[in-house]
mmCIF file of C-alpha atoms in Angstrom:
data_model
loop_
_atom_site.group_PDB
_atom_site.id
_atom_site.type_symbol
_atom_site.label_atom_id
_atom_site.label_comp_id
_atom_site.label_asym_id
_atom_site.label_seq_id
_atom_site.Cartn_x
_atom_site.Cartn_y
_atom_site.Cartn_z
ATOM 1 C CA MET A 1 -0.298 0.008 -0.382
ATOM 2 C CA LEU A 2 2.746 2.648 0.754
ATOM 3 C CA ASN A 3 4.761 1.440 -1.979
ATOM 4 C CA TYR A 4 1.353 2.774 -4.426
ATOM 5 C CA ILE A 5 0.630 5.678 -1.868
ATOM 6 C CA TRP A 6 4.408 7.098 -2.395
ATOM 7 C CA SER A 7 4.772 6.557 -6.194
ATOM 8 C CA GLY A 8 1.605 7.942 -6.471
ATOM 9 C CA ILE A 9 2.619 11.243 -4.782
ATOM 10 C CA VAL A 10 5.783 11.948 -6.574
ATOM 11 C CA VAL A 11 3.925 11.092 -10.269
ATOM 12 C CA LEU A 12 1.615 13.409 -9.213
ATOM 13 C CA SER A 13 3.708 16.131 -8.219
ATOM 14 C CA VAL A 14 5.887 16.028 -11.222
ATOM 15 C CA VAL A 15 2.769 15.995 -13.604
ATOM 16 C CA CYS A 16 1.309 19.130 -11.762
ATOM 17 C CA ALA A 17 4.520 20.639 -11.832
ATOM 18 C CA ALA A 18 5.168 20.330 -15.768
ATOM 19 C CA LEU A 19 1.403 21.507 -16.261
ATOM 20 C CA LEU A 20 1.524 24.498 -13.910
ATOM 21 C CA GLY A 21 5.037 25.128 -14.864
ATOM 22 C CA ASN A 22 6.722 24.827 -11.589
ATOM 23 C CA THR A 23 9.253 22.773 -13.083
ATOM 24 C CA ARG A 24 12.089 24.662 -11.442
ATOM 25 C CA GLU A 25 10.722 25.016 -7.893
ATOM 26 C CA LEU A 26 10.446 21.016 -8.311
ATOM 27 C CA SER A 27 14.378 20.854 -9.489
ATOM 28 C CA GLU A 28 14.953 22.423 -6.534
ATOM 29 C CA ALA A 29 13.022 20.616 -3.837
ATOM 30 C CA VAL A 30 14.732 17.331 -5.425
ATOM 31 C CA THR A 31 18.144 19.426 -4.505
ATOM 32 C CA ASP A 32 16.774 20.124 -0.850
ATOM 33 C CA SER A 33 14.558 17.391 0.049
ATOM 34 C CA GLY A 34 17.981 15.178 0.804
ATOM 35 C CA ALA A 35 19.513 17.669 3.142
ATOM 36 C CA GLN A 36 15.790 18.265 4.671
ATOM 37 C CA ALA A 37 15.692 14.173 6.012
ATOM 38 C CA VAL A 38 19.027 14.338 6.989
ATOM 39 C CA ALA A 39 18.181 17.122 9.194
ATOM 40 C CA LEU A 40 14.595 15.942 10.299
ATOM 41 C CA LEU A 41 16.635 12.403 11.224
ATOM 42 C CA LEU A 42 19.171 14.401 13.032
ATOM 43 C CA LYS A 43 16.367 16.210 15.087
ATOM 44 C CA LEU A 44 14.912 12.974 15.438
ATOM 45 C CA ALA A 45 18.081 11.045 16.683
ATOM 46 C CA GLY A 46 18.858 13.370 19.864
ATOM 47 C CA MET A 47 15.223 11.988 21.265
ATOM 48 C CA LEU A 48 15.236 9.026 20.159
ATOM 49 C CA CYS A 49 19.222 8.559 21.737
ATOM 50 C CA LEU A 50 17.996 10.634 25.010
ATOM 51 C CA TRP A 51 14.281 8.445 25.602
ATOM 52 C CA SER A 52 16.047 5.057 24.659
ATOM 53 C CA GLY A 53 18.319 5.444 27.372
ATOM 54 C CA ILE A 54 15.787 6.919 29.770
ATOM 55 C CA MET A 55 13.517 3.881 28.610
ATOM 56 C CA LYS A 56 16.169 1.414 29.822
ATOM 57 C CA ILE A 57 16.545 2.567 33.124
ATOM 58 C CA ALA A 58 12.303 2.281 33.306
ATOM 59 C CA GLN A 59 12.729 -1.193 32.355
ATOM 60 C CA GLU A 60 15.313 -2.566 34.722
ATOM 61 C CA SER A 61 13.649 -0.934 37.626
ATOM 62 C CA GLY A 62 10.719 -1.733 37.006
ATOM 63 C CA PHE A 63 9.150 1.411 36.522
ATOM 64 C CA THR A 64 7.304 0.523 33.027
ATOM 65 C CA ARG A 65 5.761 -2.929 34.680
ATOM 66 C CA LEU A 66 3.802 -0.367 37.642
ATOM 67 C CA ILE A 67 2.811 1.745 34.165
ATOM 68 C CA ALA A 68 1.877 -1.336 32.405
ATOM 69 C CA ARG A 69 -0.185 -2.392 35.556
ATOM 70 C CA VAL A 70 -2.147 1.257 35.145
ATOM 71 C CA PHE A 71 -3.005 0.187 31.721
ATOM 72 C CA ALA A 72 -3.779 -3.072 31.959
ATOM 73 C CA PRO A 73 -7.543 -3.034 32.255
ATOM 74 C CA LEU A 74 -7.713 -1.547 29.108
ATOM 75 C CA LEU A 75 -4.958 -2.391 27.346
ATOM 76 C CA ARG A 76 -5.996 -6.306 28.146
ATOM 77 C CA ARG A 77 -9.020 -5.965 25.809
ATOM 78 C CA LEU A 78 -6.838 -4.200 22.693
ATOM 79 C CA PHE A 79 -4.297 -7.202 23.206
ATOM 80 C CA PRO A 80 -6.034 -10.087 24.357
ATOM 81 C CA ARG A 81 -3.139 -12.128 23.206
ATOM 82 C CA LEU A 82 -0.379 -10.318 25.159
ATOM 83 C CA ASP A 83 1.364 -11.115 28.051
ATOM 84 C CA PRO A 84 0.398 -8.017 30.699
ATOM 85 C CA ASN A 85 3.963 -8.932 32.473
ATOM 86 C CA SER A 86 6.018 -9.006 28.981
ATOM 87 C CA GLU A 87 8.791 -6.550 28.363
ATOM 88 C CA VAL A 88 5.857 -5.424 24.872
ATOM 89 C CA PHE A 89 2.960 -4.503 27.279
ATOM 90 C CA GLY A 90 5.281 -2.474 29.045
ATOM 91 C CA SER A 91 6.391 -0.551 25.658
ATOM 92 C CA ILE A 92 3.234 -0.342 24.897
ATOM 93 C CA SER A 93 1.504 1.576 28.041
ATOM 94 C CA MET A 94 4.840 3.506 28.220
ATOM 95 C CA ASN A 95 4.273 5.285 24.492
ATOM 96 C CA ILE A 96 0.301 5.847 25.722
ATOM 97 C CA SER A 97 1.218 7.487 28.556
ATOM 98 C CA ALA A 98 4.346 9.400 26.859
ATOM 99 C CA ASN A 99 1.481 10.381 24.319
ATOM 100 C CA LEU A 100 -1.470 11.388 26.771
ATOM 101 C CA LEU A 101 1.213 13.948 28.514
ATOM 102 C CA GLY A 102 1.284 15.311 25.059
ATOM 103 C CA LEU A 103 5.678 14.287 25.115
ATOM 104 C CA GLY A 104 5.125 13.117 21.212
ATOM 105 C CA ASN A 105 8.746 12.745 20.712
ATOM 106 C CA THR A 106 9.456 10.597 23.418
ATOM 107 C CA ALA A 107 6.307 8.607 22.716
ATOM 108 C CA THR A 108 8.038 7.751 19.461
ATOM 109 C CA PRO A 109 10.901 5.523 21.259
ATOM 110 C CA PHE A 110 8.667 4.217 23.340
ATOM 111 C CA GLY A 111 6.701 2.880 20.508
ATOM 112 C CA LEU A 112 9.333 1.837 17.973
ATOM 113 C CA LYS A 113 10.538 -0.697 21.301
ATOM 114 C CA ALA A 114 6.669 -1.745 21.140
ATOM 115 C CA MET A 115 6.639 -2.886 17.354
ATOM 116 C CA ARG A 116 9.788 -4.523 17.570
ATOM 117 C CA GLY A 117 8.745 -6.589 20.427
ATOM 118 C CA LEU A 118 5.599 -7.092 18.435
ATOM 119 C CA HIS A 119 7.459 -8.397 15.348
ATOM 120 C CA LEU A 120 9.873 -10.756 17.840
ATOM 121 C CA MET A 121 7.005 -12.053 19.138
ATOM 122 C CA SER A 122 5.085 -13.052 15.704
ATOM 123 C CA GLY A 123 8.344 -14.531 14.650
ATOM 124 C CA GLY A 124 9.434 -12.277 11.812
ATOM 125 C CA GLY A 125 8.153 -11.645 8.495
ATOM 126 C CA ASP A 126 7.326 -8.970 6.465
ATOM 127 C CA ARG A 127 3.592 -9.258 7.345
ATOM 128 C CA ALA A 128 1.974 -7.132 9.971
ATOM 129 C CA THR A 129 -0.033 -8.910 12.540
ATOM 130 C CA ASP A 130 -3.177 -8.009 14.038
ATOM 131 C CA GLU A 131 -1.708 -6.513 17.816
ATOM 132 C CA MET A 132 0.672 -4.126 15.085
ATOM 133 C CA ILE A 133 -2.254 -2.738 13.756
ATOM 134 C CA ILE A 134 -3.764 -1.511 16.807
ATOM 135 C CA PHE A 135 -0.912 -0.452 18.131
ATOM 136 C CA VAL A 136 0.184 2.029 15.118
ATOM 137 C CA VAL A 137 -3.455 2.824 14.417
ATOM 138 C CA MET A 138 -3.778 4.085 18.191
ATOM 139 C CA ASN A 139 -0.683 6.482 17.186
ATOM 140 C CA THR A 140 -2.063 7.931 14.137
ATOM 141 C CA ALA A 141 -5.372 9.009 16.378
ATOM 142 C CA SER A 142 -4.011 11.658 18.411
ATOM 143 C CA LEU A 143 -4.257 11.061 21.991
ATOM 144 C CA GLN A 144 -3.337 14.271 24.379
ATOM 145 C CA LEU A 145 -4.795 15.673 26.973
ATOM 146 C CA LEU A 146 -3.335 18.763 26.807
ATOM 147 C CA PRO A 147 -2.003 20.287 23.563
ATOM 148 C CA THR A 148 0.116 22.767 24.900
ATOM 149 C CA MET A 149 1.925 23.545 21.669
ATOM 150 C CA LEU A 150 -1.253 24.186 19.801
ATOM 151 C CA GLY A 151 -2.460 26.477 23.334
ATOM 152 C CA ALA A 152 0.952 28.252 22.851
ATOM 153 C CA LEU A 153 0.818 28.758 19.199
ATOM 154 C CA ARG A 154 -2.938 30.209 19.339
ATOM 155 C CA GLN A 155 -1.698 32.572 22.110
ATOM 156 C CA SER A 156 0.968 34.188 20.208
ATOM 157 C CA TYR A 157 -1.199 34.765 17.521
ATOM 158 C CA GLY A 158 -4.011 36.713 19.318
ATOM 159 C CA SER A 159 -5.923 33.930 20.795
ATOM 160 C CA LYS A 160 -8.190 35.530 23.761
ATOM 161 C CA ALA A 161 -9.201 31.749 25.065
ATOM 162 C CA PRO A 162 -6.417 29.653 23.580
ATOM 163 C CA PHE A 163 -7.490 26.601 25.149
ATOM 164 C CA GLU A 164 -11.227 27.175 24.342
ATOM 165 C CA ILE A 165 -10.995 24.437 21.693
ATOM 166 C CA LEU A 166 -10.139 21.811 24.553
ATOM 167 C CA VAL A 167 -13.140 20.020 24.578
ATOM 168 C CA PRO A 168 -14.225 19.915 21.170
ATOM 169 C CA VAL A 169 -10.288 18.591 20.180
ATOM 170 C CA TRP A 170 -11.053 15.789 23.104
ATOM 171 C CA ILE A 171 -14.191 14.567 21.661
ATOM 172 C CA SER A 172 -12.859 14.779 17.750
ATOM 173 C CA SER A 173 -9.774 12.720 18.714
ATOM 174 C CA ALA A 174 -11.962 10.448 20.846
ATOM 175 C CA CYS A 175 -14.304 9.838 17.746
ATOM 176 C CA ALA A 176 -11.388 9.296 15.350
ATOM 177 C CA LEU A 177 -9.722 6.899 17.645
ATOM 178 C CA ALA A 178 -13.137 5.003 18.349
ATOM 179 C CA THR A 179 -13.358 4.834 14.374
ATOM 180 C CA ALA A 180 -9.978 3.959 13.610
ATOM 181 C CA LEU A 181 -10.221 0.734 16.782
ATOM 182 C CA ILE A 182 -13.818 -0.431 15.656
ATOM 183 C CA ILE A 183 -12.871 -0.616 12.020
ATOM 184 C CA THR A 184 -9.376 -2.655 13.086
ATOM 185 C CA CYS A 185 -11.123 -4.829 15.416
ATOM 186 C CA VAL A 186 -14.100 -5.757 12.979
ATOM 187 C CA ILE A 187 -11.365 -6.524 9.992
ATOM 188 C CA ASN A 188 -9.291 -8.287 12.612
ATOM 189 C CA LYS A 189 -11.777 -10.926 13.552
ATOM 190 C CA ILE A 190 -13.222 -10.923 10.142
ATOM 191 C CA SER A 191 -9.494 -12.005 8.732
ATOM 192 C CA SER A 192 -9.096 -14.297 11.717
ATOM 193 C CA ARG A 193 -12.217 -16.124 10.799
ATOM 194 C CA ARG A 194 -11.462 -16.366 7.255
ATOM 195 C CA ARG A 195 -7.953 -17.964 8.216
ATOM 196 C CA ARG A 196 -9.872 -20.765 10.390
ATOM 197 C CA ILE A 197 -11.925 -21.523 7.329
ATOM 198 C CA MET B 1 2.908 22.171 31.701
ATOM 199 C CA ASP B 2 6.933 22.765 29.787
ATOM 200 C CA PHE B 3 8.447 21.072 33.083
ATOM 201 C CA ALA B 4 6.818 17.642 31.700
ATOM 202 C CA MET B 5 9.287 16.280 30.322
ATOM 203 C CA PRO B 6 12.366 16.771 32.283
ATOM 204 C CA VAL B 7 9.869 15.747 35.327
ATOM 205 C CA PHE B 8 8.902 12.820 33.689
ATOM 206 C CA ALA B 9 12.773 11.738 33.069
ATOM 207 C CA THR B 10 13.863 12.491 36.519
ATOM 208 C CA VAL B 11 10.966 10.410 37.992
ATOM 209 C CA ILE B 12 12.158 7.613 35.773
ATOM 210 C CA VAL B 13 15.918 8.272 37.246
ATOM 211 C CA ILE B 14 14.864 8.283 40.660
ATOM 212 C CA PHE B 15 13.222 5.264 40.768
ATOM 213 C CA GLY B 16 16.105 3.462 39.300
ATOM 214 C CA LEU B 17 18.081 4.388 41.987
ATOM 215 C CA VAL B 18 15.869 3.614 44.713
ATOM 216 C CA ARG B 19 15.505 0.019 43.044
ATOM 217 C CA ARG B 20 18.854 0.078 43.025
ATOM 218 C CA VAL B 21 19.685 -0.064 39.205
ATOM 219 C CA PRO B 22 23.282 1.052 37.631
ATOM 220 C CA VAL B 23 21.501 4.176 36.026
ATOM 221 C CA PHE B 24 23.897 5.526 34.130
ATOM 222 C CA ASP B 25 24.877 1.909 33.104
ATOM 223 C CA CYS B 26 21.170 1.542 31.935
ATOM 224 C CA PHE B 27 21.218 4.855 30.403
ATOM 225 C CA THR B 28 24.353 3.985 27.858
ATOM 226 C CA ARG B 29 23.154 0.570 26.246
ATOM 227 C CA GLY B 30 19.736 2.004 26.287
ATOM 228 C CA VAL B 31 21.317 5.056 23.753
ATOM 229 C CA LEU B 32 23.261 2.207 22.050
ATOM 230 C CA GLU B 33 19.791 0.501 20.981
ATOM 231 C CA GLY B 34 18.511 4.088 19.818
ATOM 232 C CA VAL B 35 21.083 4.218 17.315
ATOM 233 C CA ALA B 36 20.625 1.199 15.909
ATOM 234 C CA VAL B 37 16.706 2.300 15.672
ATOM 235 C CA LEU B 38 17.522 5.603 13.634
ATOM 236 C CA ARG B 39 19.556 3.567 11.746
ATOM 237 C CA GLN B 40 16.623 1.434 10.420
ATOM 238 C CA ILE B 41 13.672 4.515 10.102
ATOM 239 C CA ALA B 42 16.181 6.608 8.008
ATOM 240 C CA PRO B 43 15.427 5.196 4.685
ATOM 241 C CA SER B 44 11.471 5.840 5.447
ATOM 242 C CA VAL B 45 12.126 9.096 6.777
ATOM 243 C CA MET B 46 14.171 9.929 3.684
ATOM 244 C CA GLY B 47 11.354 8.217 0.987
ATOM 245 C CA LEU B 48 8.556 10.582 2.808
ATOM 246 C CA VAL B 49 10.767 13.751 3.393
ATOM 247 C CA PHE B 50 11.356 13.534 -0.462
ATOM 248 C CA ALA B 51 7.733 12.567 -1.387
ATOM 249 C CA VAL B 52 6.073 15.557 0.651
ATOM 250 C CA GLN B 53 8.970 18.320 -0.980
ATOM 251 C CA LEU B 54 8.113 17.459 -4.309
ATOM 252 C CA LEU B 55 4.218 17.544 -3.782
ATOM 253 C CA GLN B 56 4.216 20.874 -1.988
ATOM 254 C CA SER B 57 6.832 22.291 -4.531
ATOM 255 C CA GLY B 58 5.260 21.534 -7.608
ATOM 256 C CA GLY B 59 2.000 22.680 -6.966
ATOM 257 C CA ALA B 60 0.315 19.792 -6.552
ATOM 258 C CA VAL B 61 -1.196 21.012 -2.819
ATOM 259 C CA ASP B 62 -2.633 24.053 -4.552
ATOM 260 C CA PHE B 63 -4.231 22.024 -7.558
ATOM 261 C CA ILE B 64 -5.870 19.580 -5.457
ATOM 262 C CA CYS B 65 -7.206 22.237 -3.031
ATOM 263 C CA GLN B 66 -8.938 24.055 -5.866
ATOM 264 C CA ALA B 67 -10.706 20.674 -6.634
ATOM 265 C CA VAL B 68 -11.458 19.665 -3.260
ATOM 266 C CA THR B 69 -12.349 23.046 -2.399
ATOM 267 C CA PRO B 70 -16.457 22.709 -3.971
ATOM 268 C CA LEU B 71 -16.818 19.868 -2.022
ATOM 269 C CA ALA B 72 -15.247 21.307 1.415
ATOM 270 C CA ASP B 73 -18.017 24.393 0.594
ATOM 271 C CA ALA B 74 -20.714 21.954 0.308
ATOM 272 C CA LEU B 75 -19.729 20.277 3.488
ATOM 273 C CA GLY B 76 -19.677 23.328 5.122
ATOM 274 C CA PHE B 77 -15.844 22.897 5.645
ATOM 275 C CA PRO B 78 -14.238 26.613 5.758
ATOM 276 C CA ALA B 79 -12.119 27.059 2.382
ATOM 277 C CA GLU B 80 -8.562 28.115 4.127
ATOM 278 C CA VAL B 81 -8.787 25.244 6.654
ATOM 279 C CA VAL B 82 -8.350 22.565 3.241
ATOM 280 C CA PRO B 83 -4.904 22.909 2.609
ATOM 281 C CA MET B 84 -4.047 21.811 5.905
ATOM 282 C CA MET B 85 -6.235 18.897 5.924
ATOM 283 C CA LEU B 86 -4.167 17.743 3.090
ATOM 284 C CA LEU B 87 -1.299 18.412 4.308
ATOM 285 C CA ARG B 88 -2.026 17.398 7.947
ATOM 286 C CA PRO B 89 -1.290 13.371 7.171
ATOM 287 C CA VAL B 90 2.068 13.771 5.603
ATOM 288 C CA SER B 91 3.996 16.657 7.118
ATOM 289 C CA GLY B 92 3.791 17.799 10.766
ATOM 290 C CA SER B 93 5.794 20.777 10.210
ATOM 291 C CA GLY B 94 4.231 21.532 6.686
ATOM 292 C CA SER B 95 0.822 21.576 8.118
ATOM 293 C CA THR B 96 1.628 23.546 11.210
ATOM 294 C CA ALA B 97 2.945 26.152 8.946
ATOM 295 C CA LEU B 98 -0.381 26.161 7.206
ATOM 296 C CA LEU B 99 -2.188 26.256 10.466
ATOM 297 C CA VAL B 100 -0.081 29.433 11.121
ATOM 298 C CA SER B 101 -1.223 30.886 8.008
ATOM 299 C CA VAL B 102 -4.513 30.192 8.920
ATOM 300 C CA PHE B 103 -4.306 31.643 11.858
ATOM 301 C CA GLU B 104 -2.476 35.239 10.163
ATOM 302 C CA LYS B 105 -5.533 35.148 7.789
ATOM 303 C CA CYS B 106 -8.467 34.814 9.296
ATOM 304 C CA GLY B 107 -7.417 35.208 13.063
ATOM 305 C CA ALA B 108 -7.033 32.540 15.609
ATOM 306 C CA ASP B 109 -10.212 33.215 17.308
ATOM 307 C CA SER B 110 -12.532 32.922 13.632
ATOM 308 C CA PHE B 111 -14.496 29.569 12.765
ATOM 309 C CA ALA B 112 -11.567 29.271 10.157
ATOM 310 C CA GLY B 113 -8.980 29.460 13.239
ATOM 311 C CA ARG B 114 -10.681 27.469 15.352
ATOM 312 C CA VAL B 115 -11.601 24.836 13.192
ATOM 313 C CA ALA B 116 -7.789 24.242 11.926
ATOM 314 C CA SER B 117 -6.830 24.138 15.735
ATOM 315 C CA VAL B 118 -8.856 21.252 16.685
ATOM 316 C CA ILE B 119 -8.041 19.111 13.697
ATOM 317 C CA ALA B 120 -4.319 19.856 14.525
ATOM 318 C CA GLY B 121 -4.773 18.735 17.745
ATOM 319 C CA SER B 122 -7.355 15.765 17.070
ATOM 320 C CA SER B 123 -4.940 14.031 14.003
ATOM 321 C CA GLU B 124 -1.526 13.068 13.651
ATOM 322 C CA THR B 125 0.791 12.831 10.697
ATOM 323 C CA THR B 126 -0.575 9.448 9.409
ATOM 324 C CA PHE B 127 1.722 8.479 6.970
ATOM 325 C CA TYR B 128 4.559 9.719 8.695
ATOM 326 C CA ALA B 129 4.279 7.179 11.713
ATOM 327 C CA VAL B 130 2.810 4.284 9.519
ATOM 328 C CA ALA B 131 6.173 4.865 7.568
ATOM 329 C CA MET B 132 8.446 4.647 10.341
ATOM 330 C CA TYR B 133 6.632 1.970 12.589
ATOM 331 C CA TYR B 134 6.422 -0.539 9.963
ATOM 332 C CA GLY B 135 9.859 0.721 8.437
ATOM 333 C CA CYS B 136 11.620 -0.223 11.737
ATOM 334 C CA ILE B 137 10.997 -3.557 11.443
ATOM 335 C CA GLY B 138 11.039 -4.314 7.961
ATOM 336 C CA VAL B 139 7.224 -4.917 7.383
ATOM 337 C CA THR B 140 5.898 -4.022 3.935
ATOM 338 C CA LYS B 141 2.278 -5.459 4.606
ATOM 339 C CA THR B 142 0.624 -3.283 6.334
ATOM 340 C CA ARG B 143 -2.700 -5.012 5.644
ATOM 341 C CA HIS B 144 -5.858 -2.547 6.776
ATOM 342 C CA THR B 145 -3.695 0.054 9.265
ATOM 343 C CA LEU B 146 -3.662 2.635 6.235
ATOM 344 C CA PRO B 147 -7.482 2.542 5.462
ATOM 345 C CA ALA B 148 -8.325 2.148 9.356
ATOM 346 C CA ALA B 149 -5.947 5.324 10.156
ATOM 347 C CA ILE B 150 -7.276 7.301 7.489
ATOM 348 C CA ALA B 151 -10.918 6.956 8.237
ATOM 349 C CA ALA B 152 -9.815 8.207 11.916
ATOM 350 C CA ASP B 153 -8.097 11.527 10.191
ATOM 351 C CA LEU B 154 -11.526 11.530 8.016
ATOM 352 C CA THR B 155 -13.401 11.280 11.348
ATOM 353 C CA ALA B 156 -11.452 13.991 13.330
ATOM 354 C CA PHE B 157 -12.175 16.605 10.247
ATOM 355 C CA VAL B 158 -15.442 16.179 10.053
ATOM 356 C CA VAL B 159 -16.146 16.140 14.023
ATOM 357 C CA SER B 160 -13.612 19.208 14.250
ATOM 358 C CA VAL B 161 -16.153 21.490 11.797
ATOM 359 C CA VAL B 162 -19.417 19.795 13.721
ATOM 360 C CA THR B 163 -17.729 20.507 17.476
ATOM 361 C CA VAL B 164 -16.735 23.862 16.686
ATOM 362 C CA ARG B 165 -20.190 24.959 15.436
ATOM 363 C CA LEU B 166 -21.650 23.424 18.637
ATOM 364 C CA PHE B 167 -19.734 24.209 21.301
ATOM 365 C CA LEU B 168 -17.695 27.668 20.417
#
């Protein structure tokens, strides 16, 4: 799927640029994109390495197990095949708590660790498991409780009530998350039933 | 709230000290793992930045916006928000720049400004997350991940307009 979307974007961009006469801008973008990607990766690298280090402490000290216990009632329903005492379960819990606190950059390293755990559990391969899909989809819906960056941005652009959007944001995130989880779980159920037959 | 990140880290370090874990050794071992992960996600990030750069610079975003605007109008979406909605799933920095341009054009407390804010707060950079999370473990068959994630984004867009109408 990503193959088609990626190549679709590239082809569409080039065709549009040719039709609209933006070929110079497009060429500049090609040269630019490499440097931009490296800049983004460097920014990511600092966070990734730092929080991977902190995560290791959290794991060895049993902190993740504590967090996992908090989320266990909820997560056991979403991931019935996972052992609540496993390392993966802990990584998923850390990812969720970082997301809720609005620490997006922190959540990513935890999430990548959880994905590697899920991959190991499935015995490798190139096919996404039901658990991976649920986890990734949860991360593509915004779980943040207090969007501080957004509030700060609104304030700096002259909003009289920067956080008036809070309730709509919660409702909207909750609806998005519900949609994603319902679709995922229904398709998971259907495909596992088909496999059994 | 700016304080959340250092507090989060410090709580973990103190917890480790109390449990008598060799915190610094653990930290350095963890960082090494982080370097390995970075190597695995680099190709996906590179590919995505390339595609998004092409999309923005060639004028494709403006082109799609013009095509989508009548539909957006019919559904009650403010036209100023359409470019941001289109870019939101692929680029965090790009959609933030467009959010700011909505604020500048219409004001943060206008209808368009509020809708753009709620969309920014309730959706994520879907493609980026999918590419990175699957890229790091080499999974290429993502099955129904993208359809479900895109449905979530569309839900967030629609509900954003509805809730802003109802509550603000």
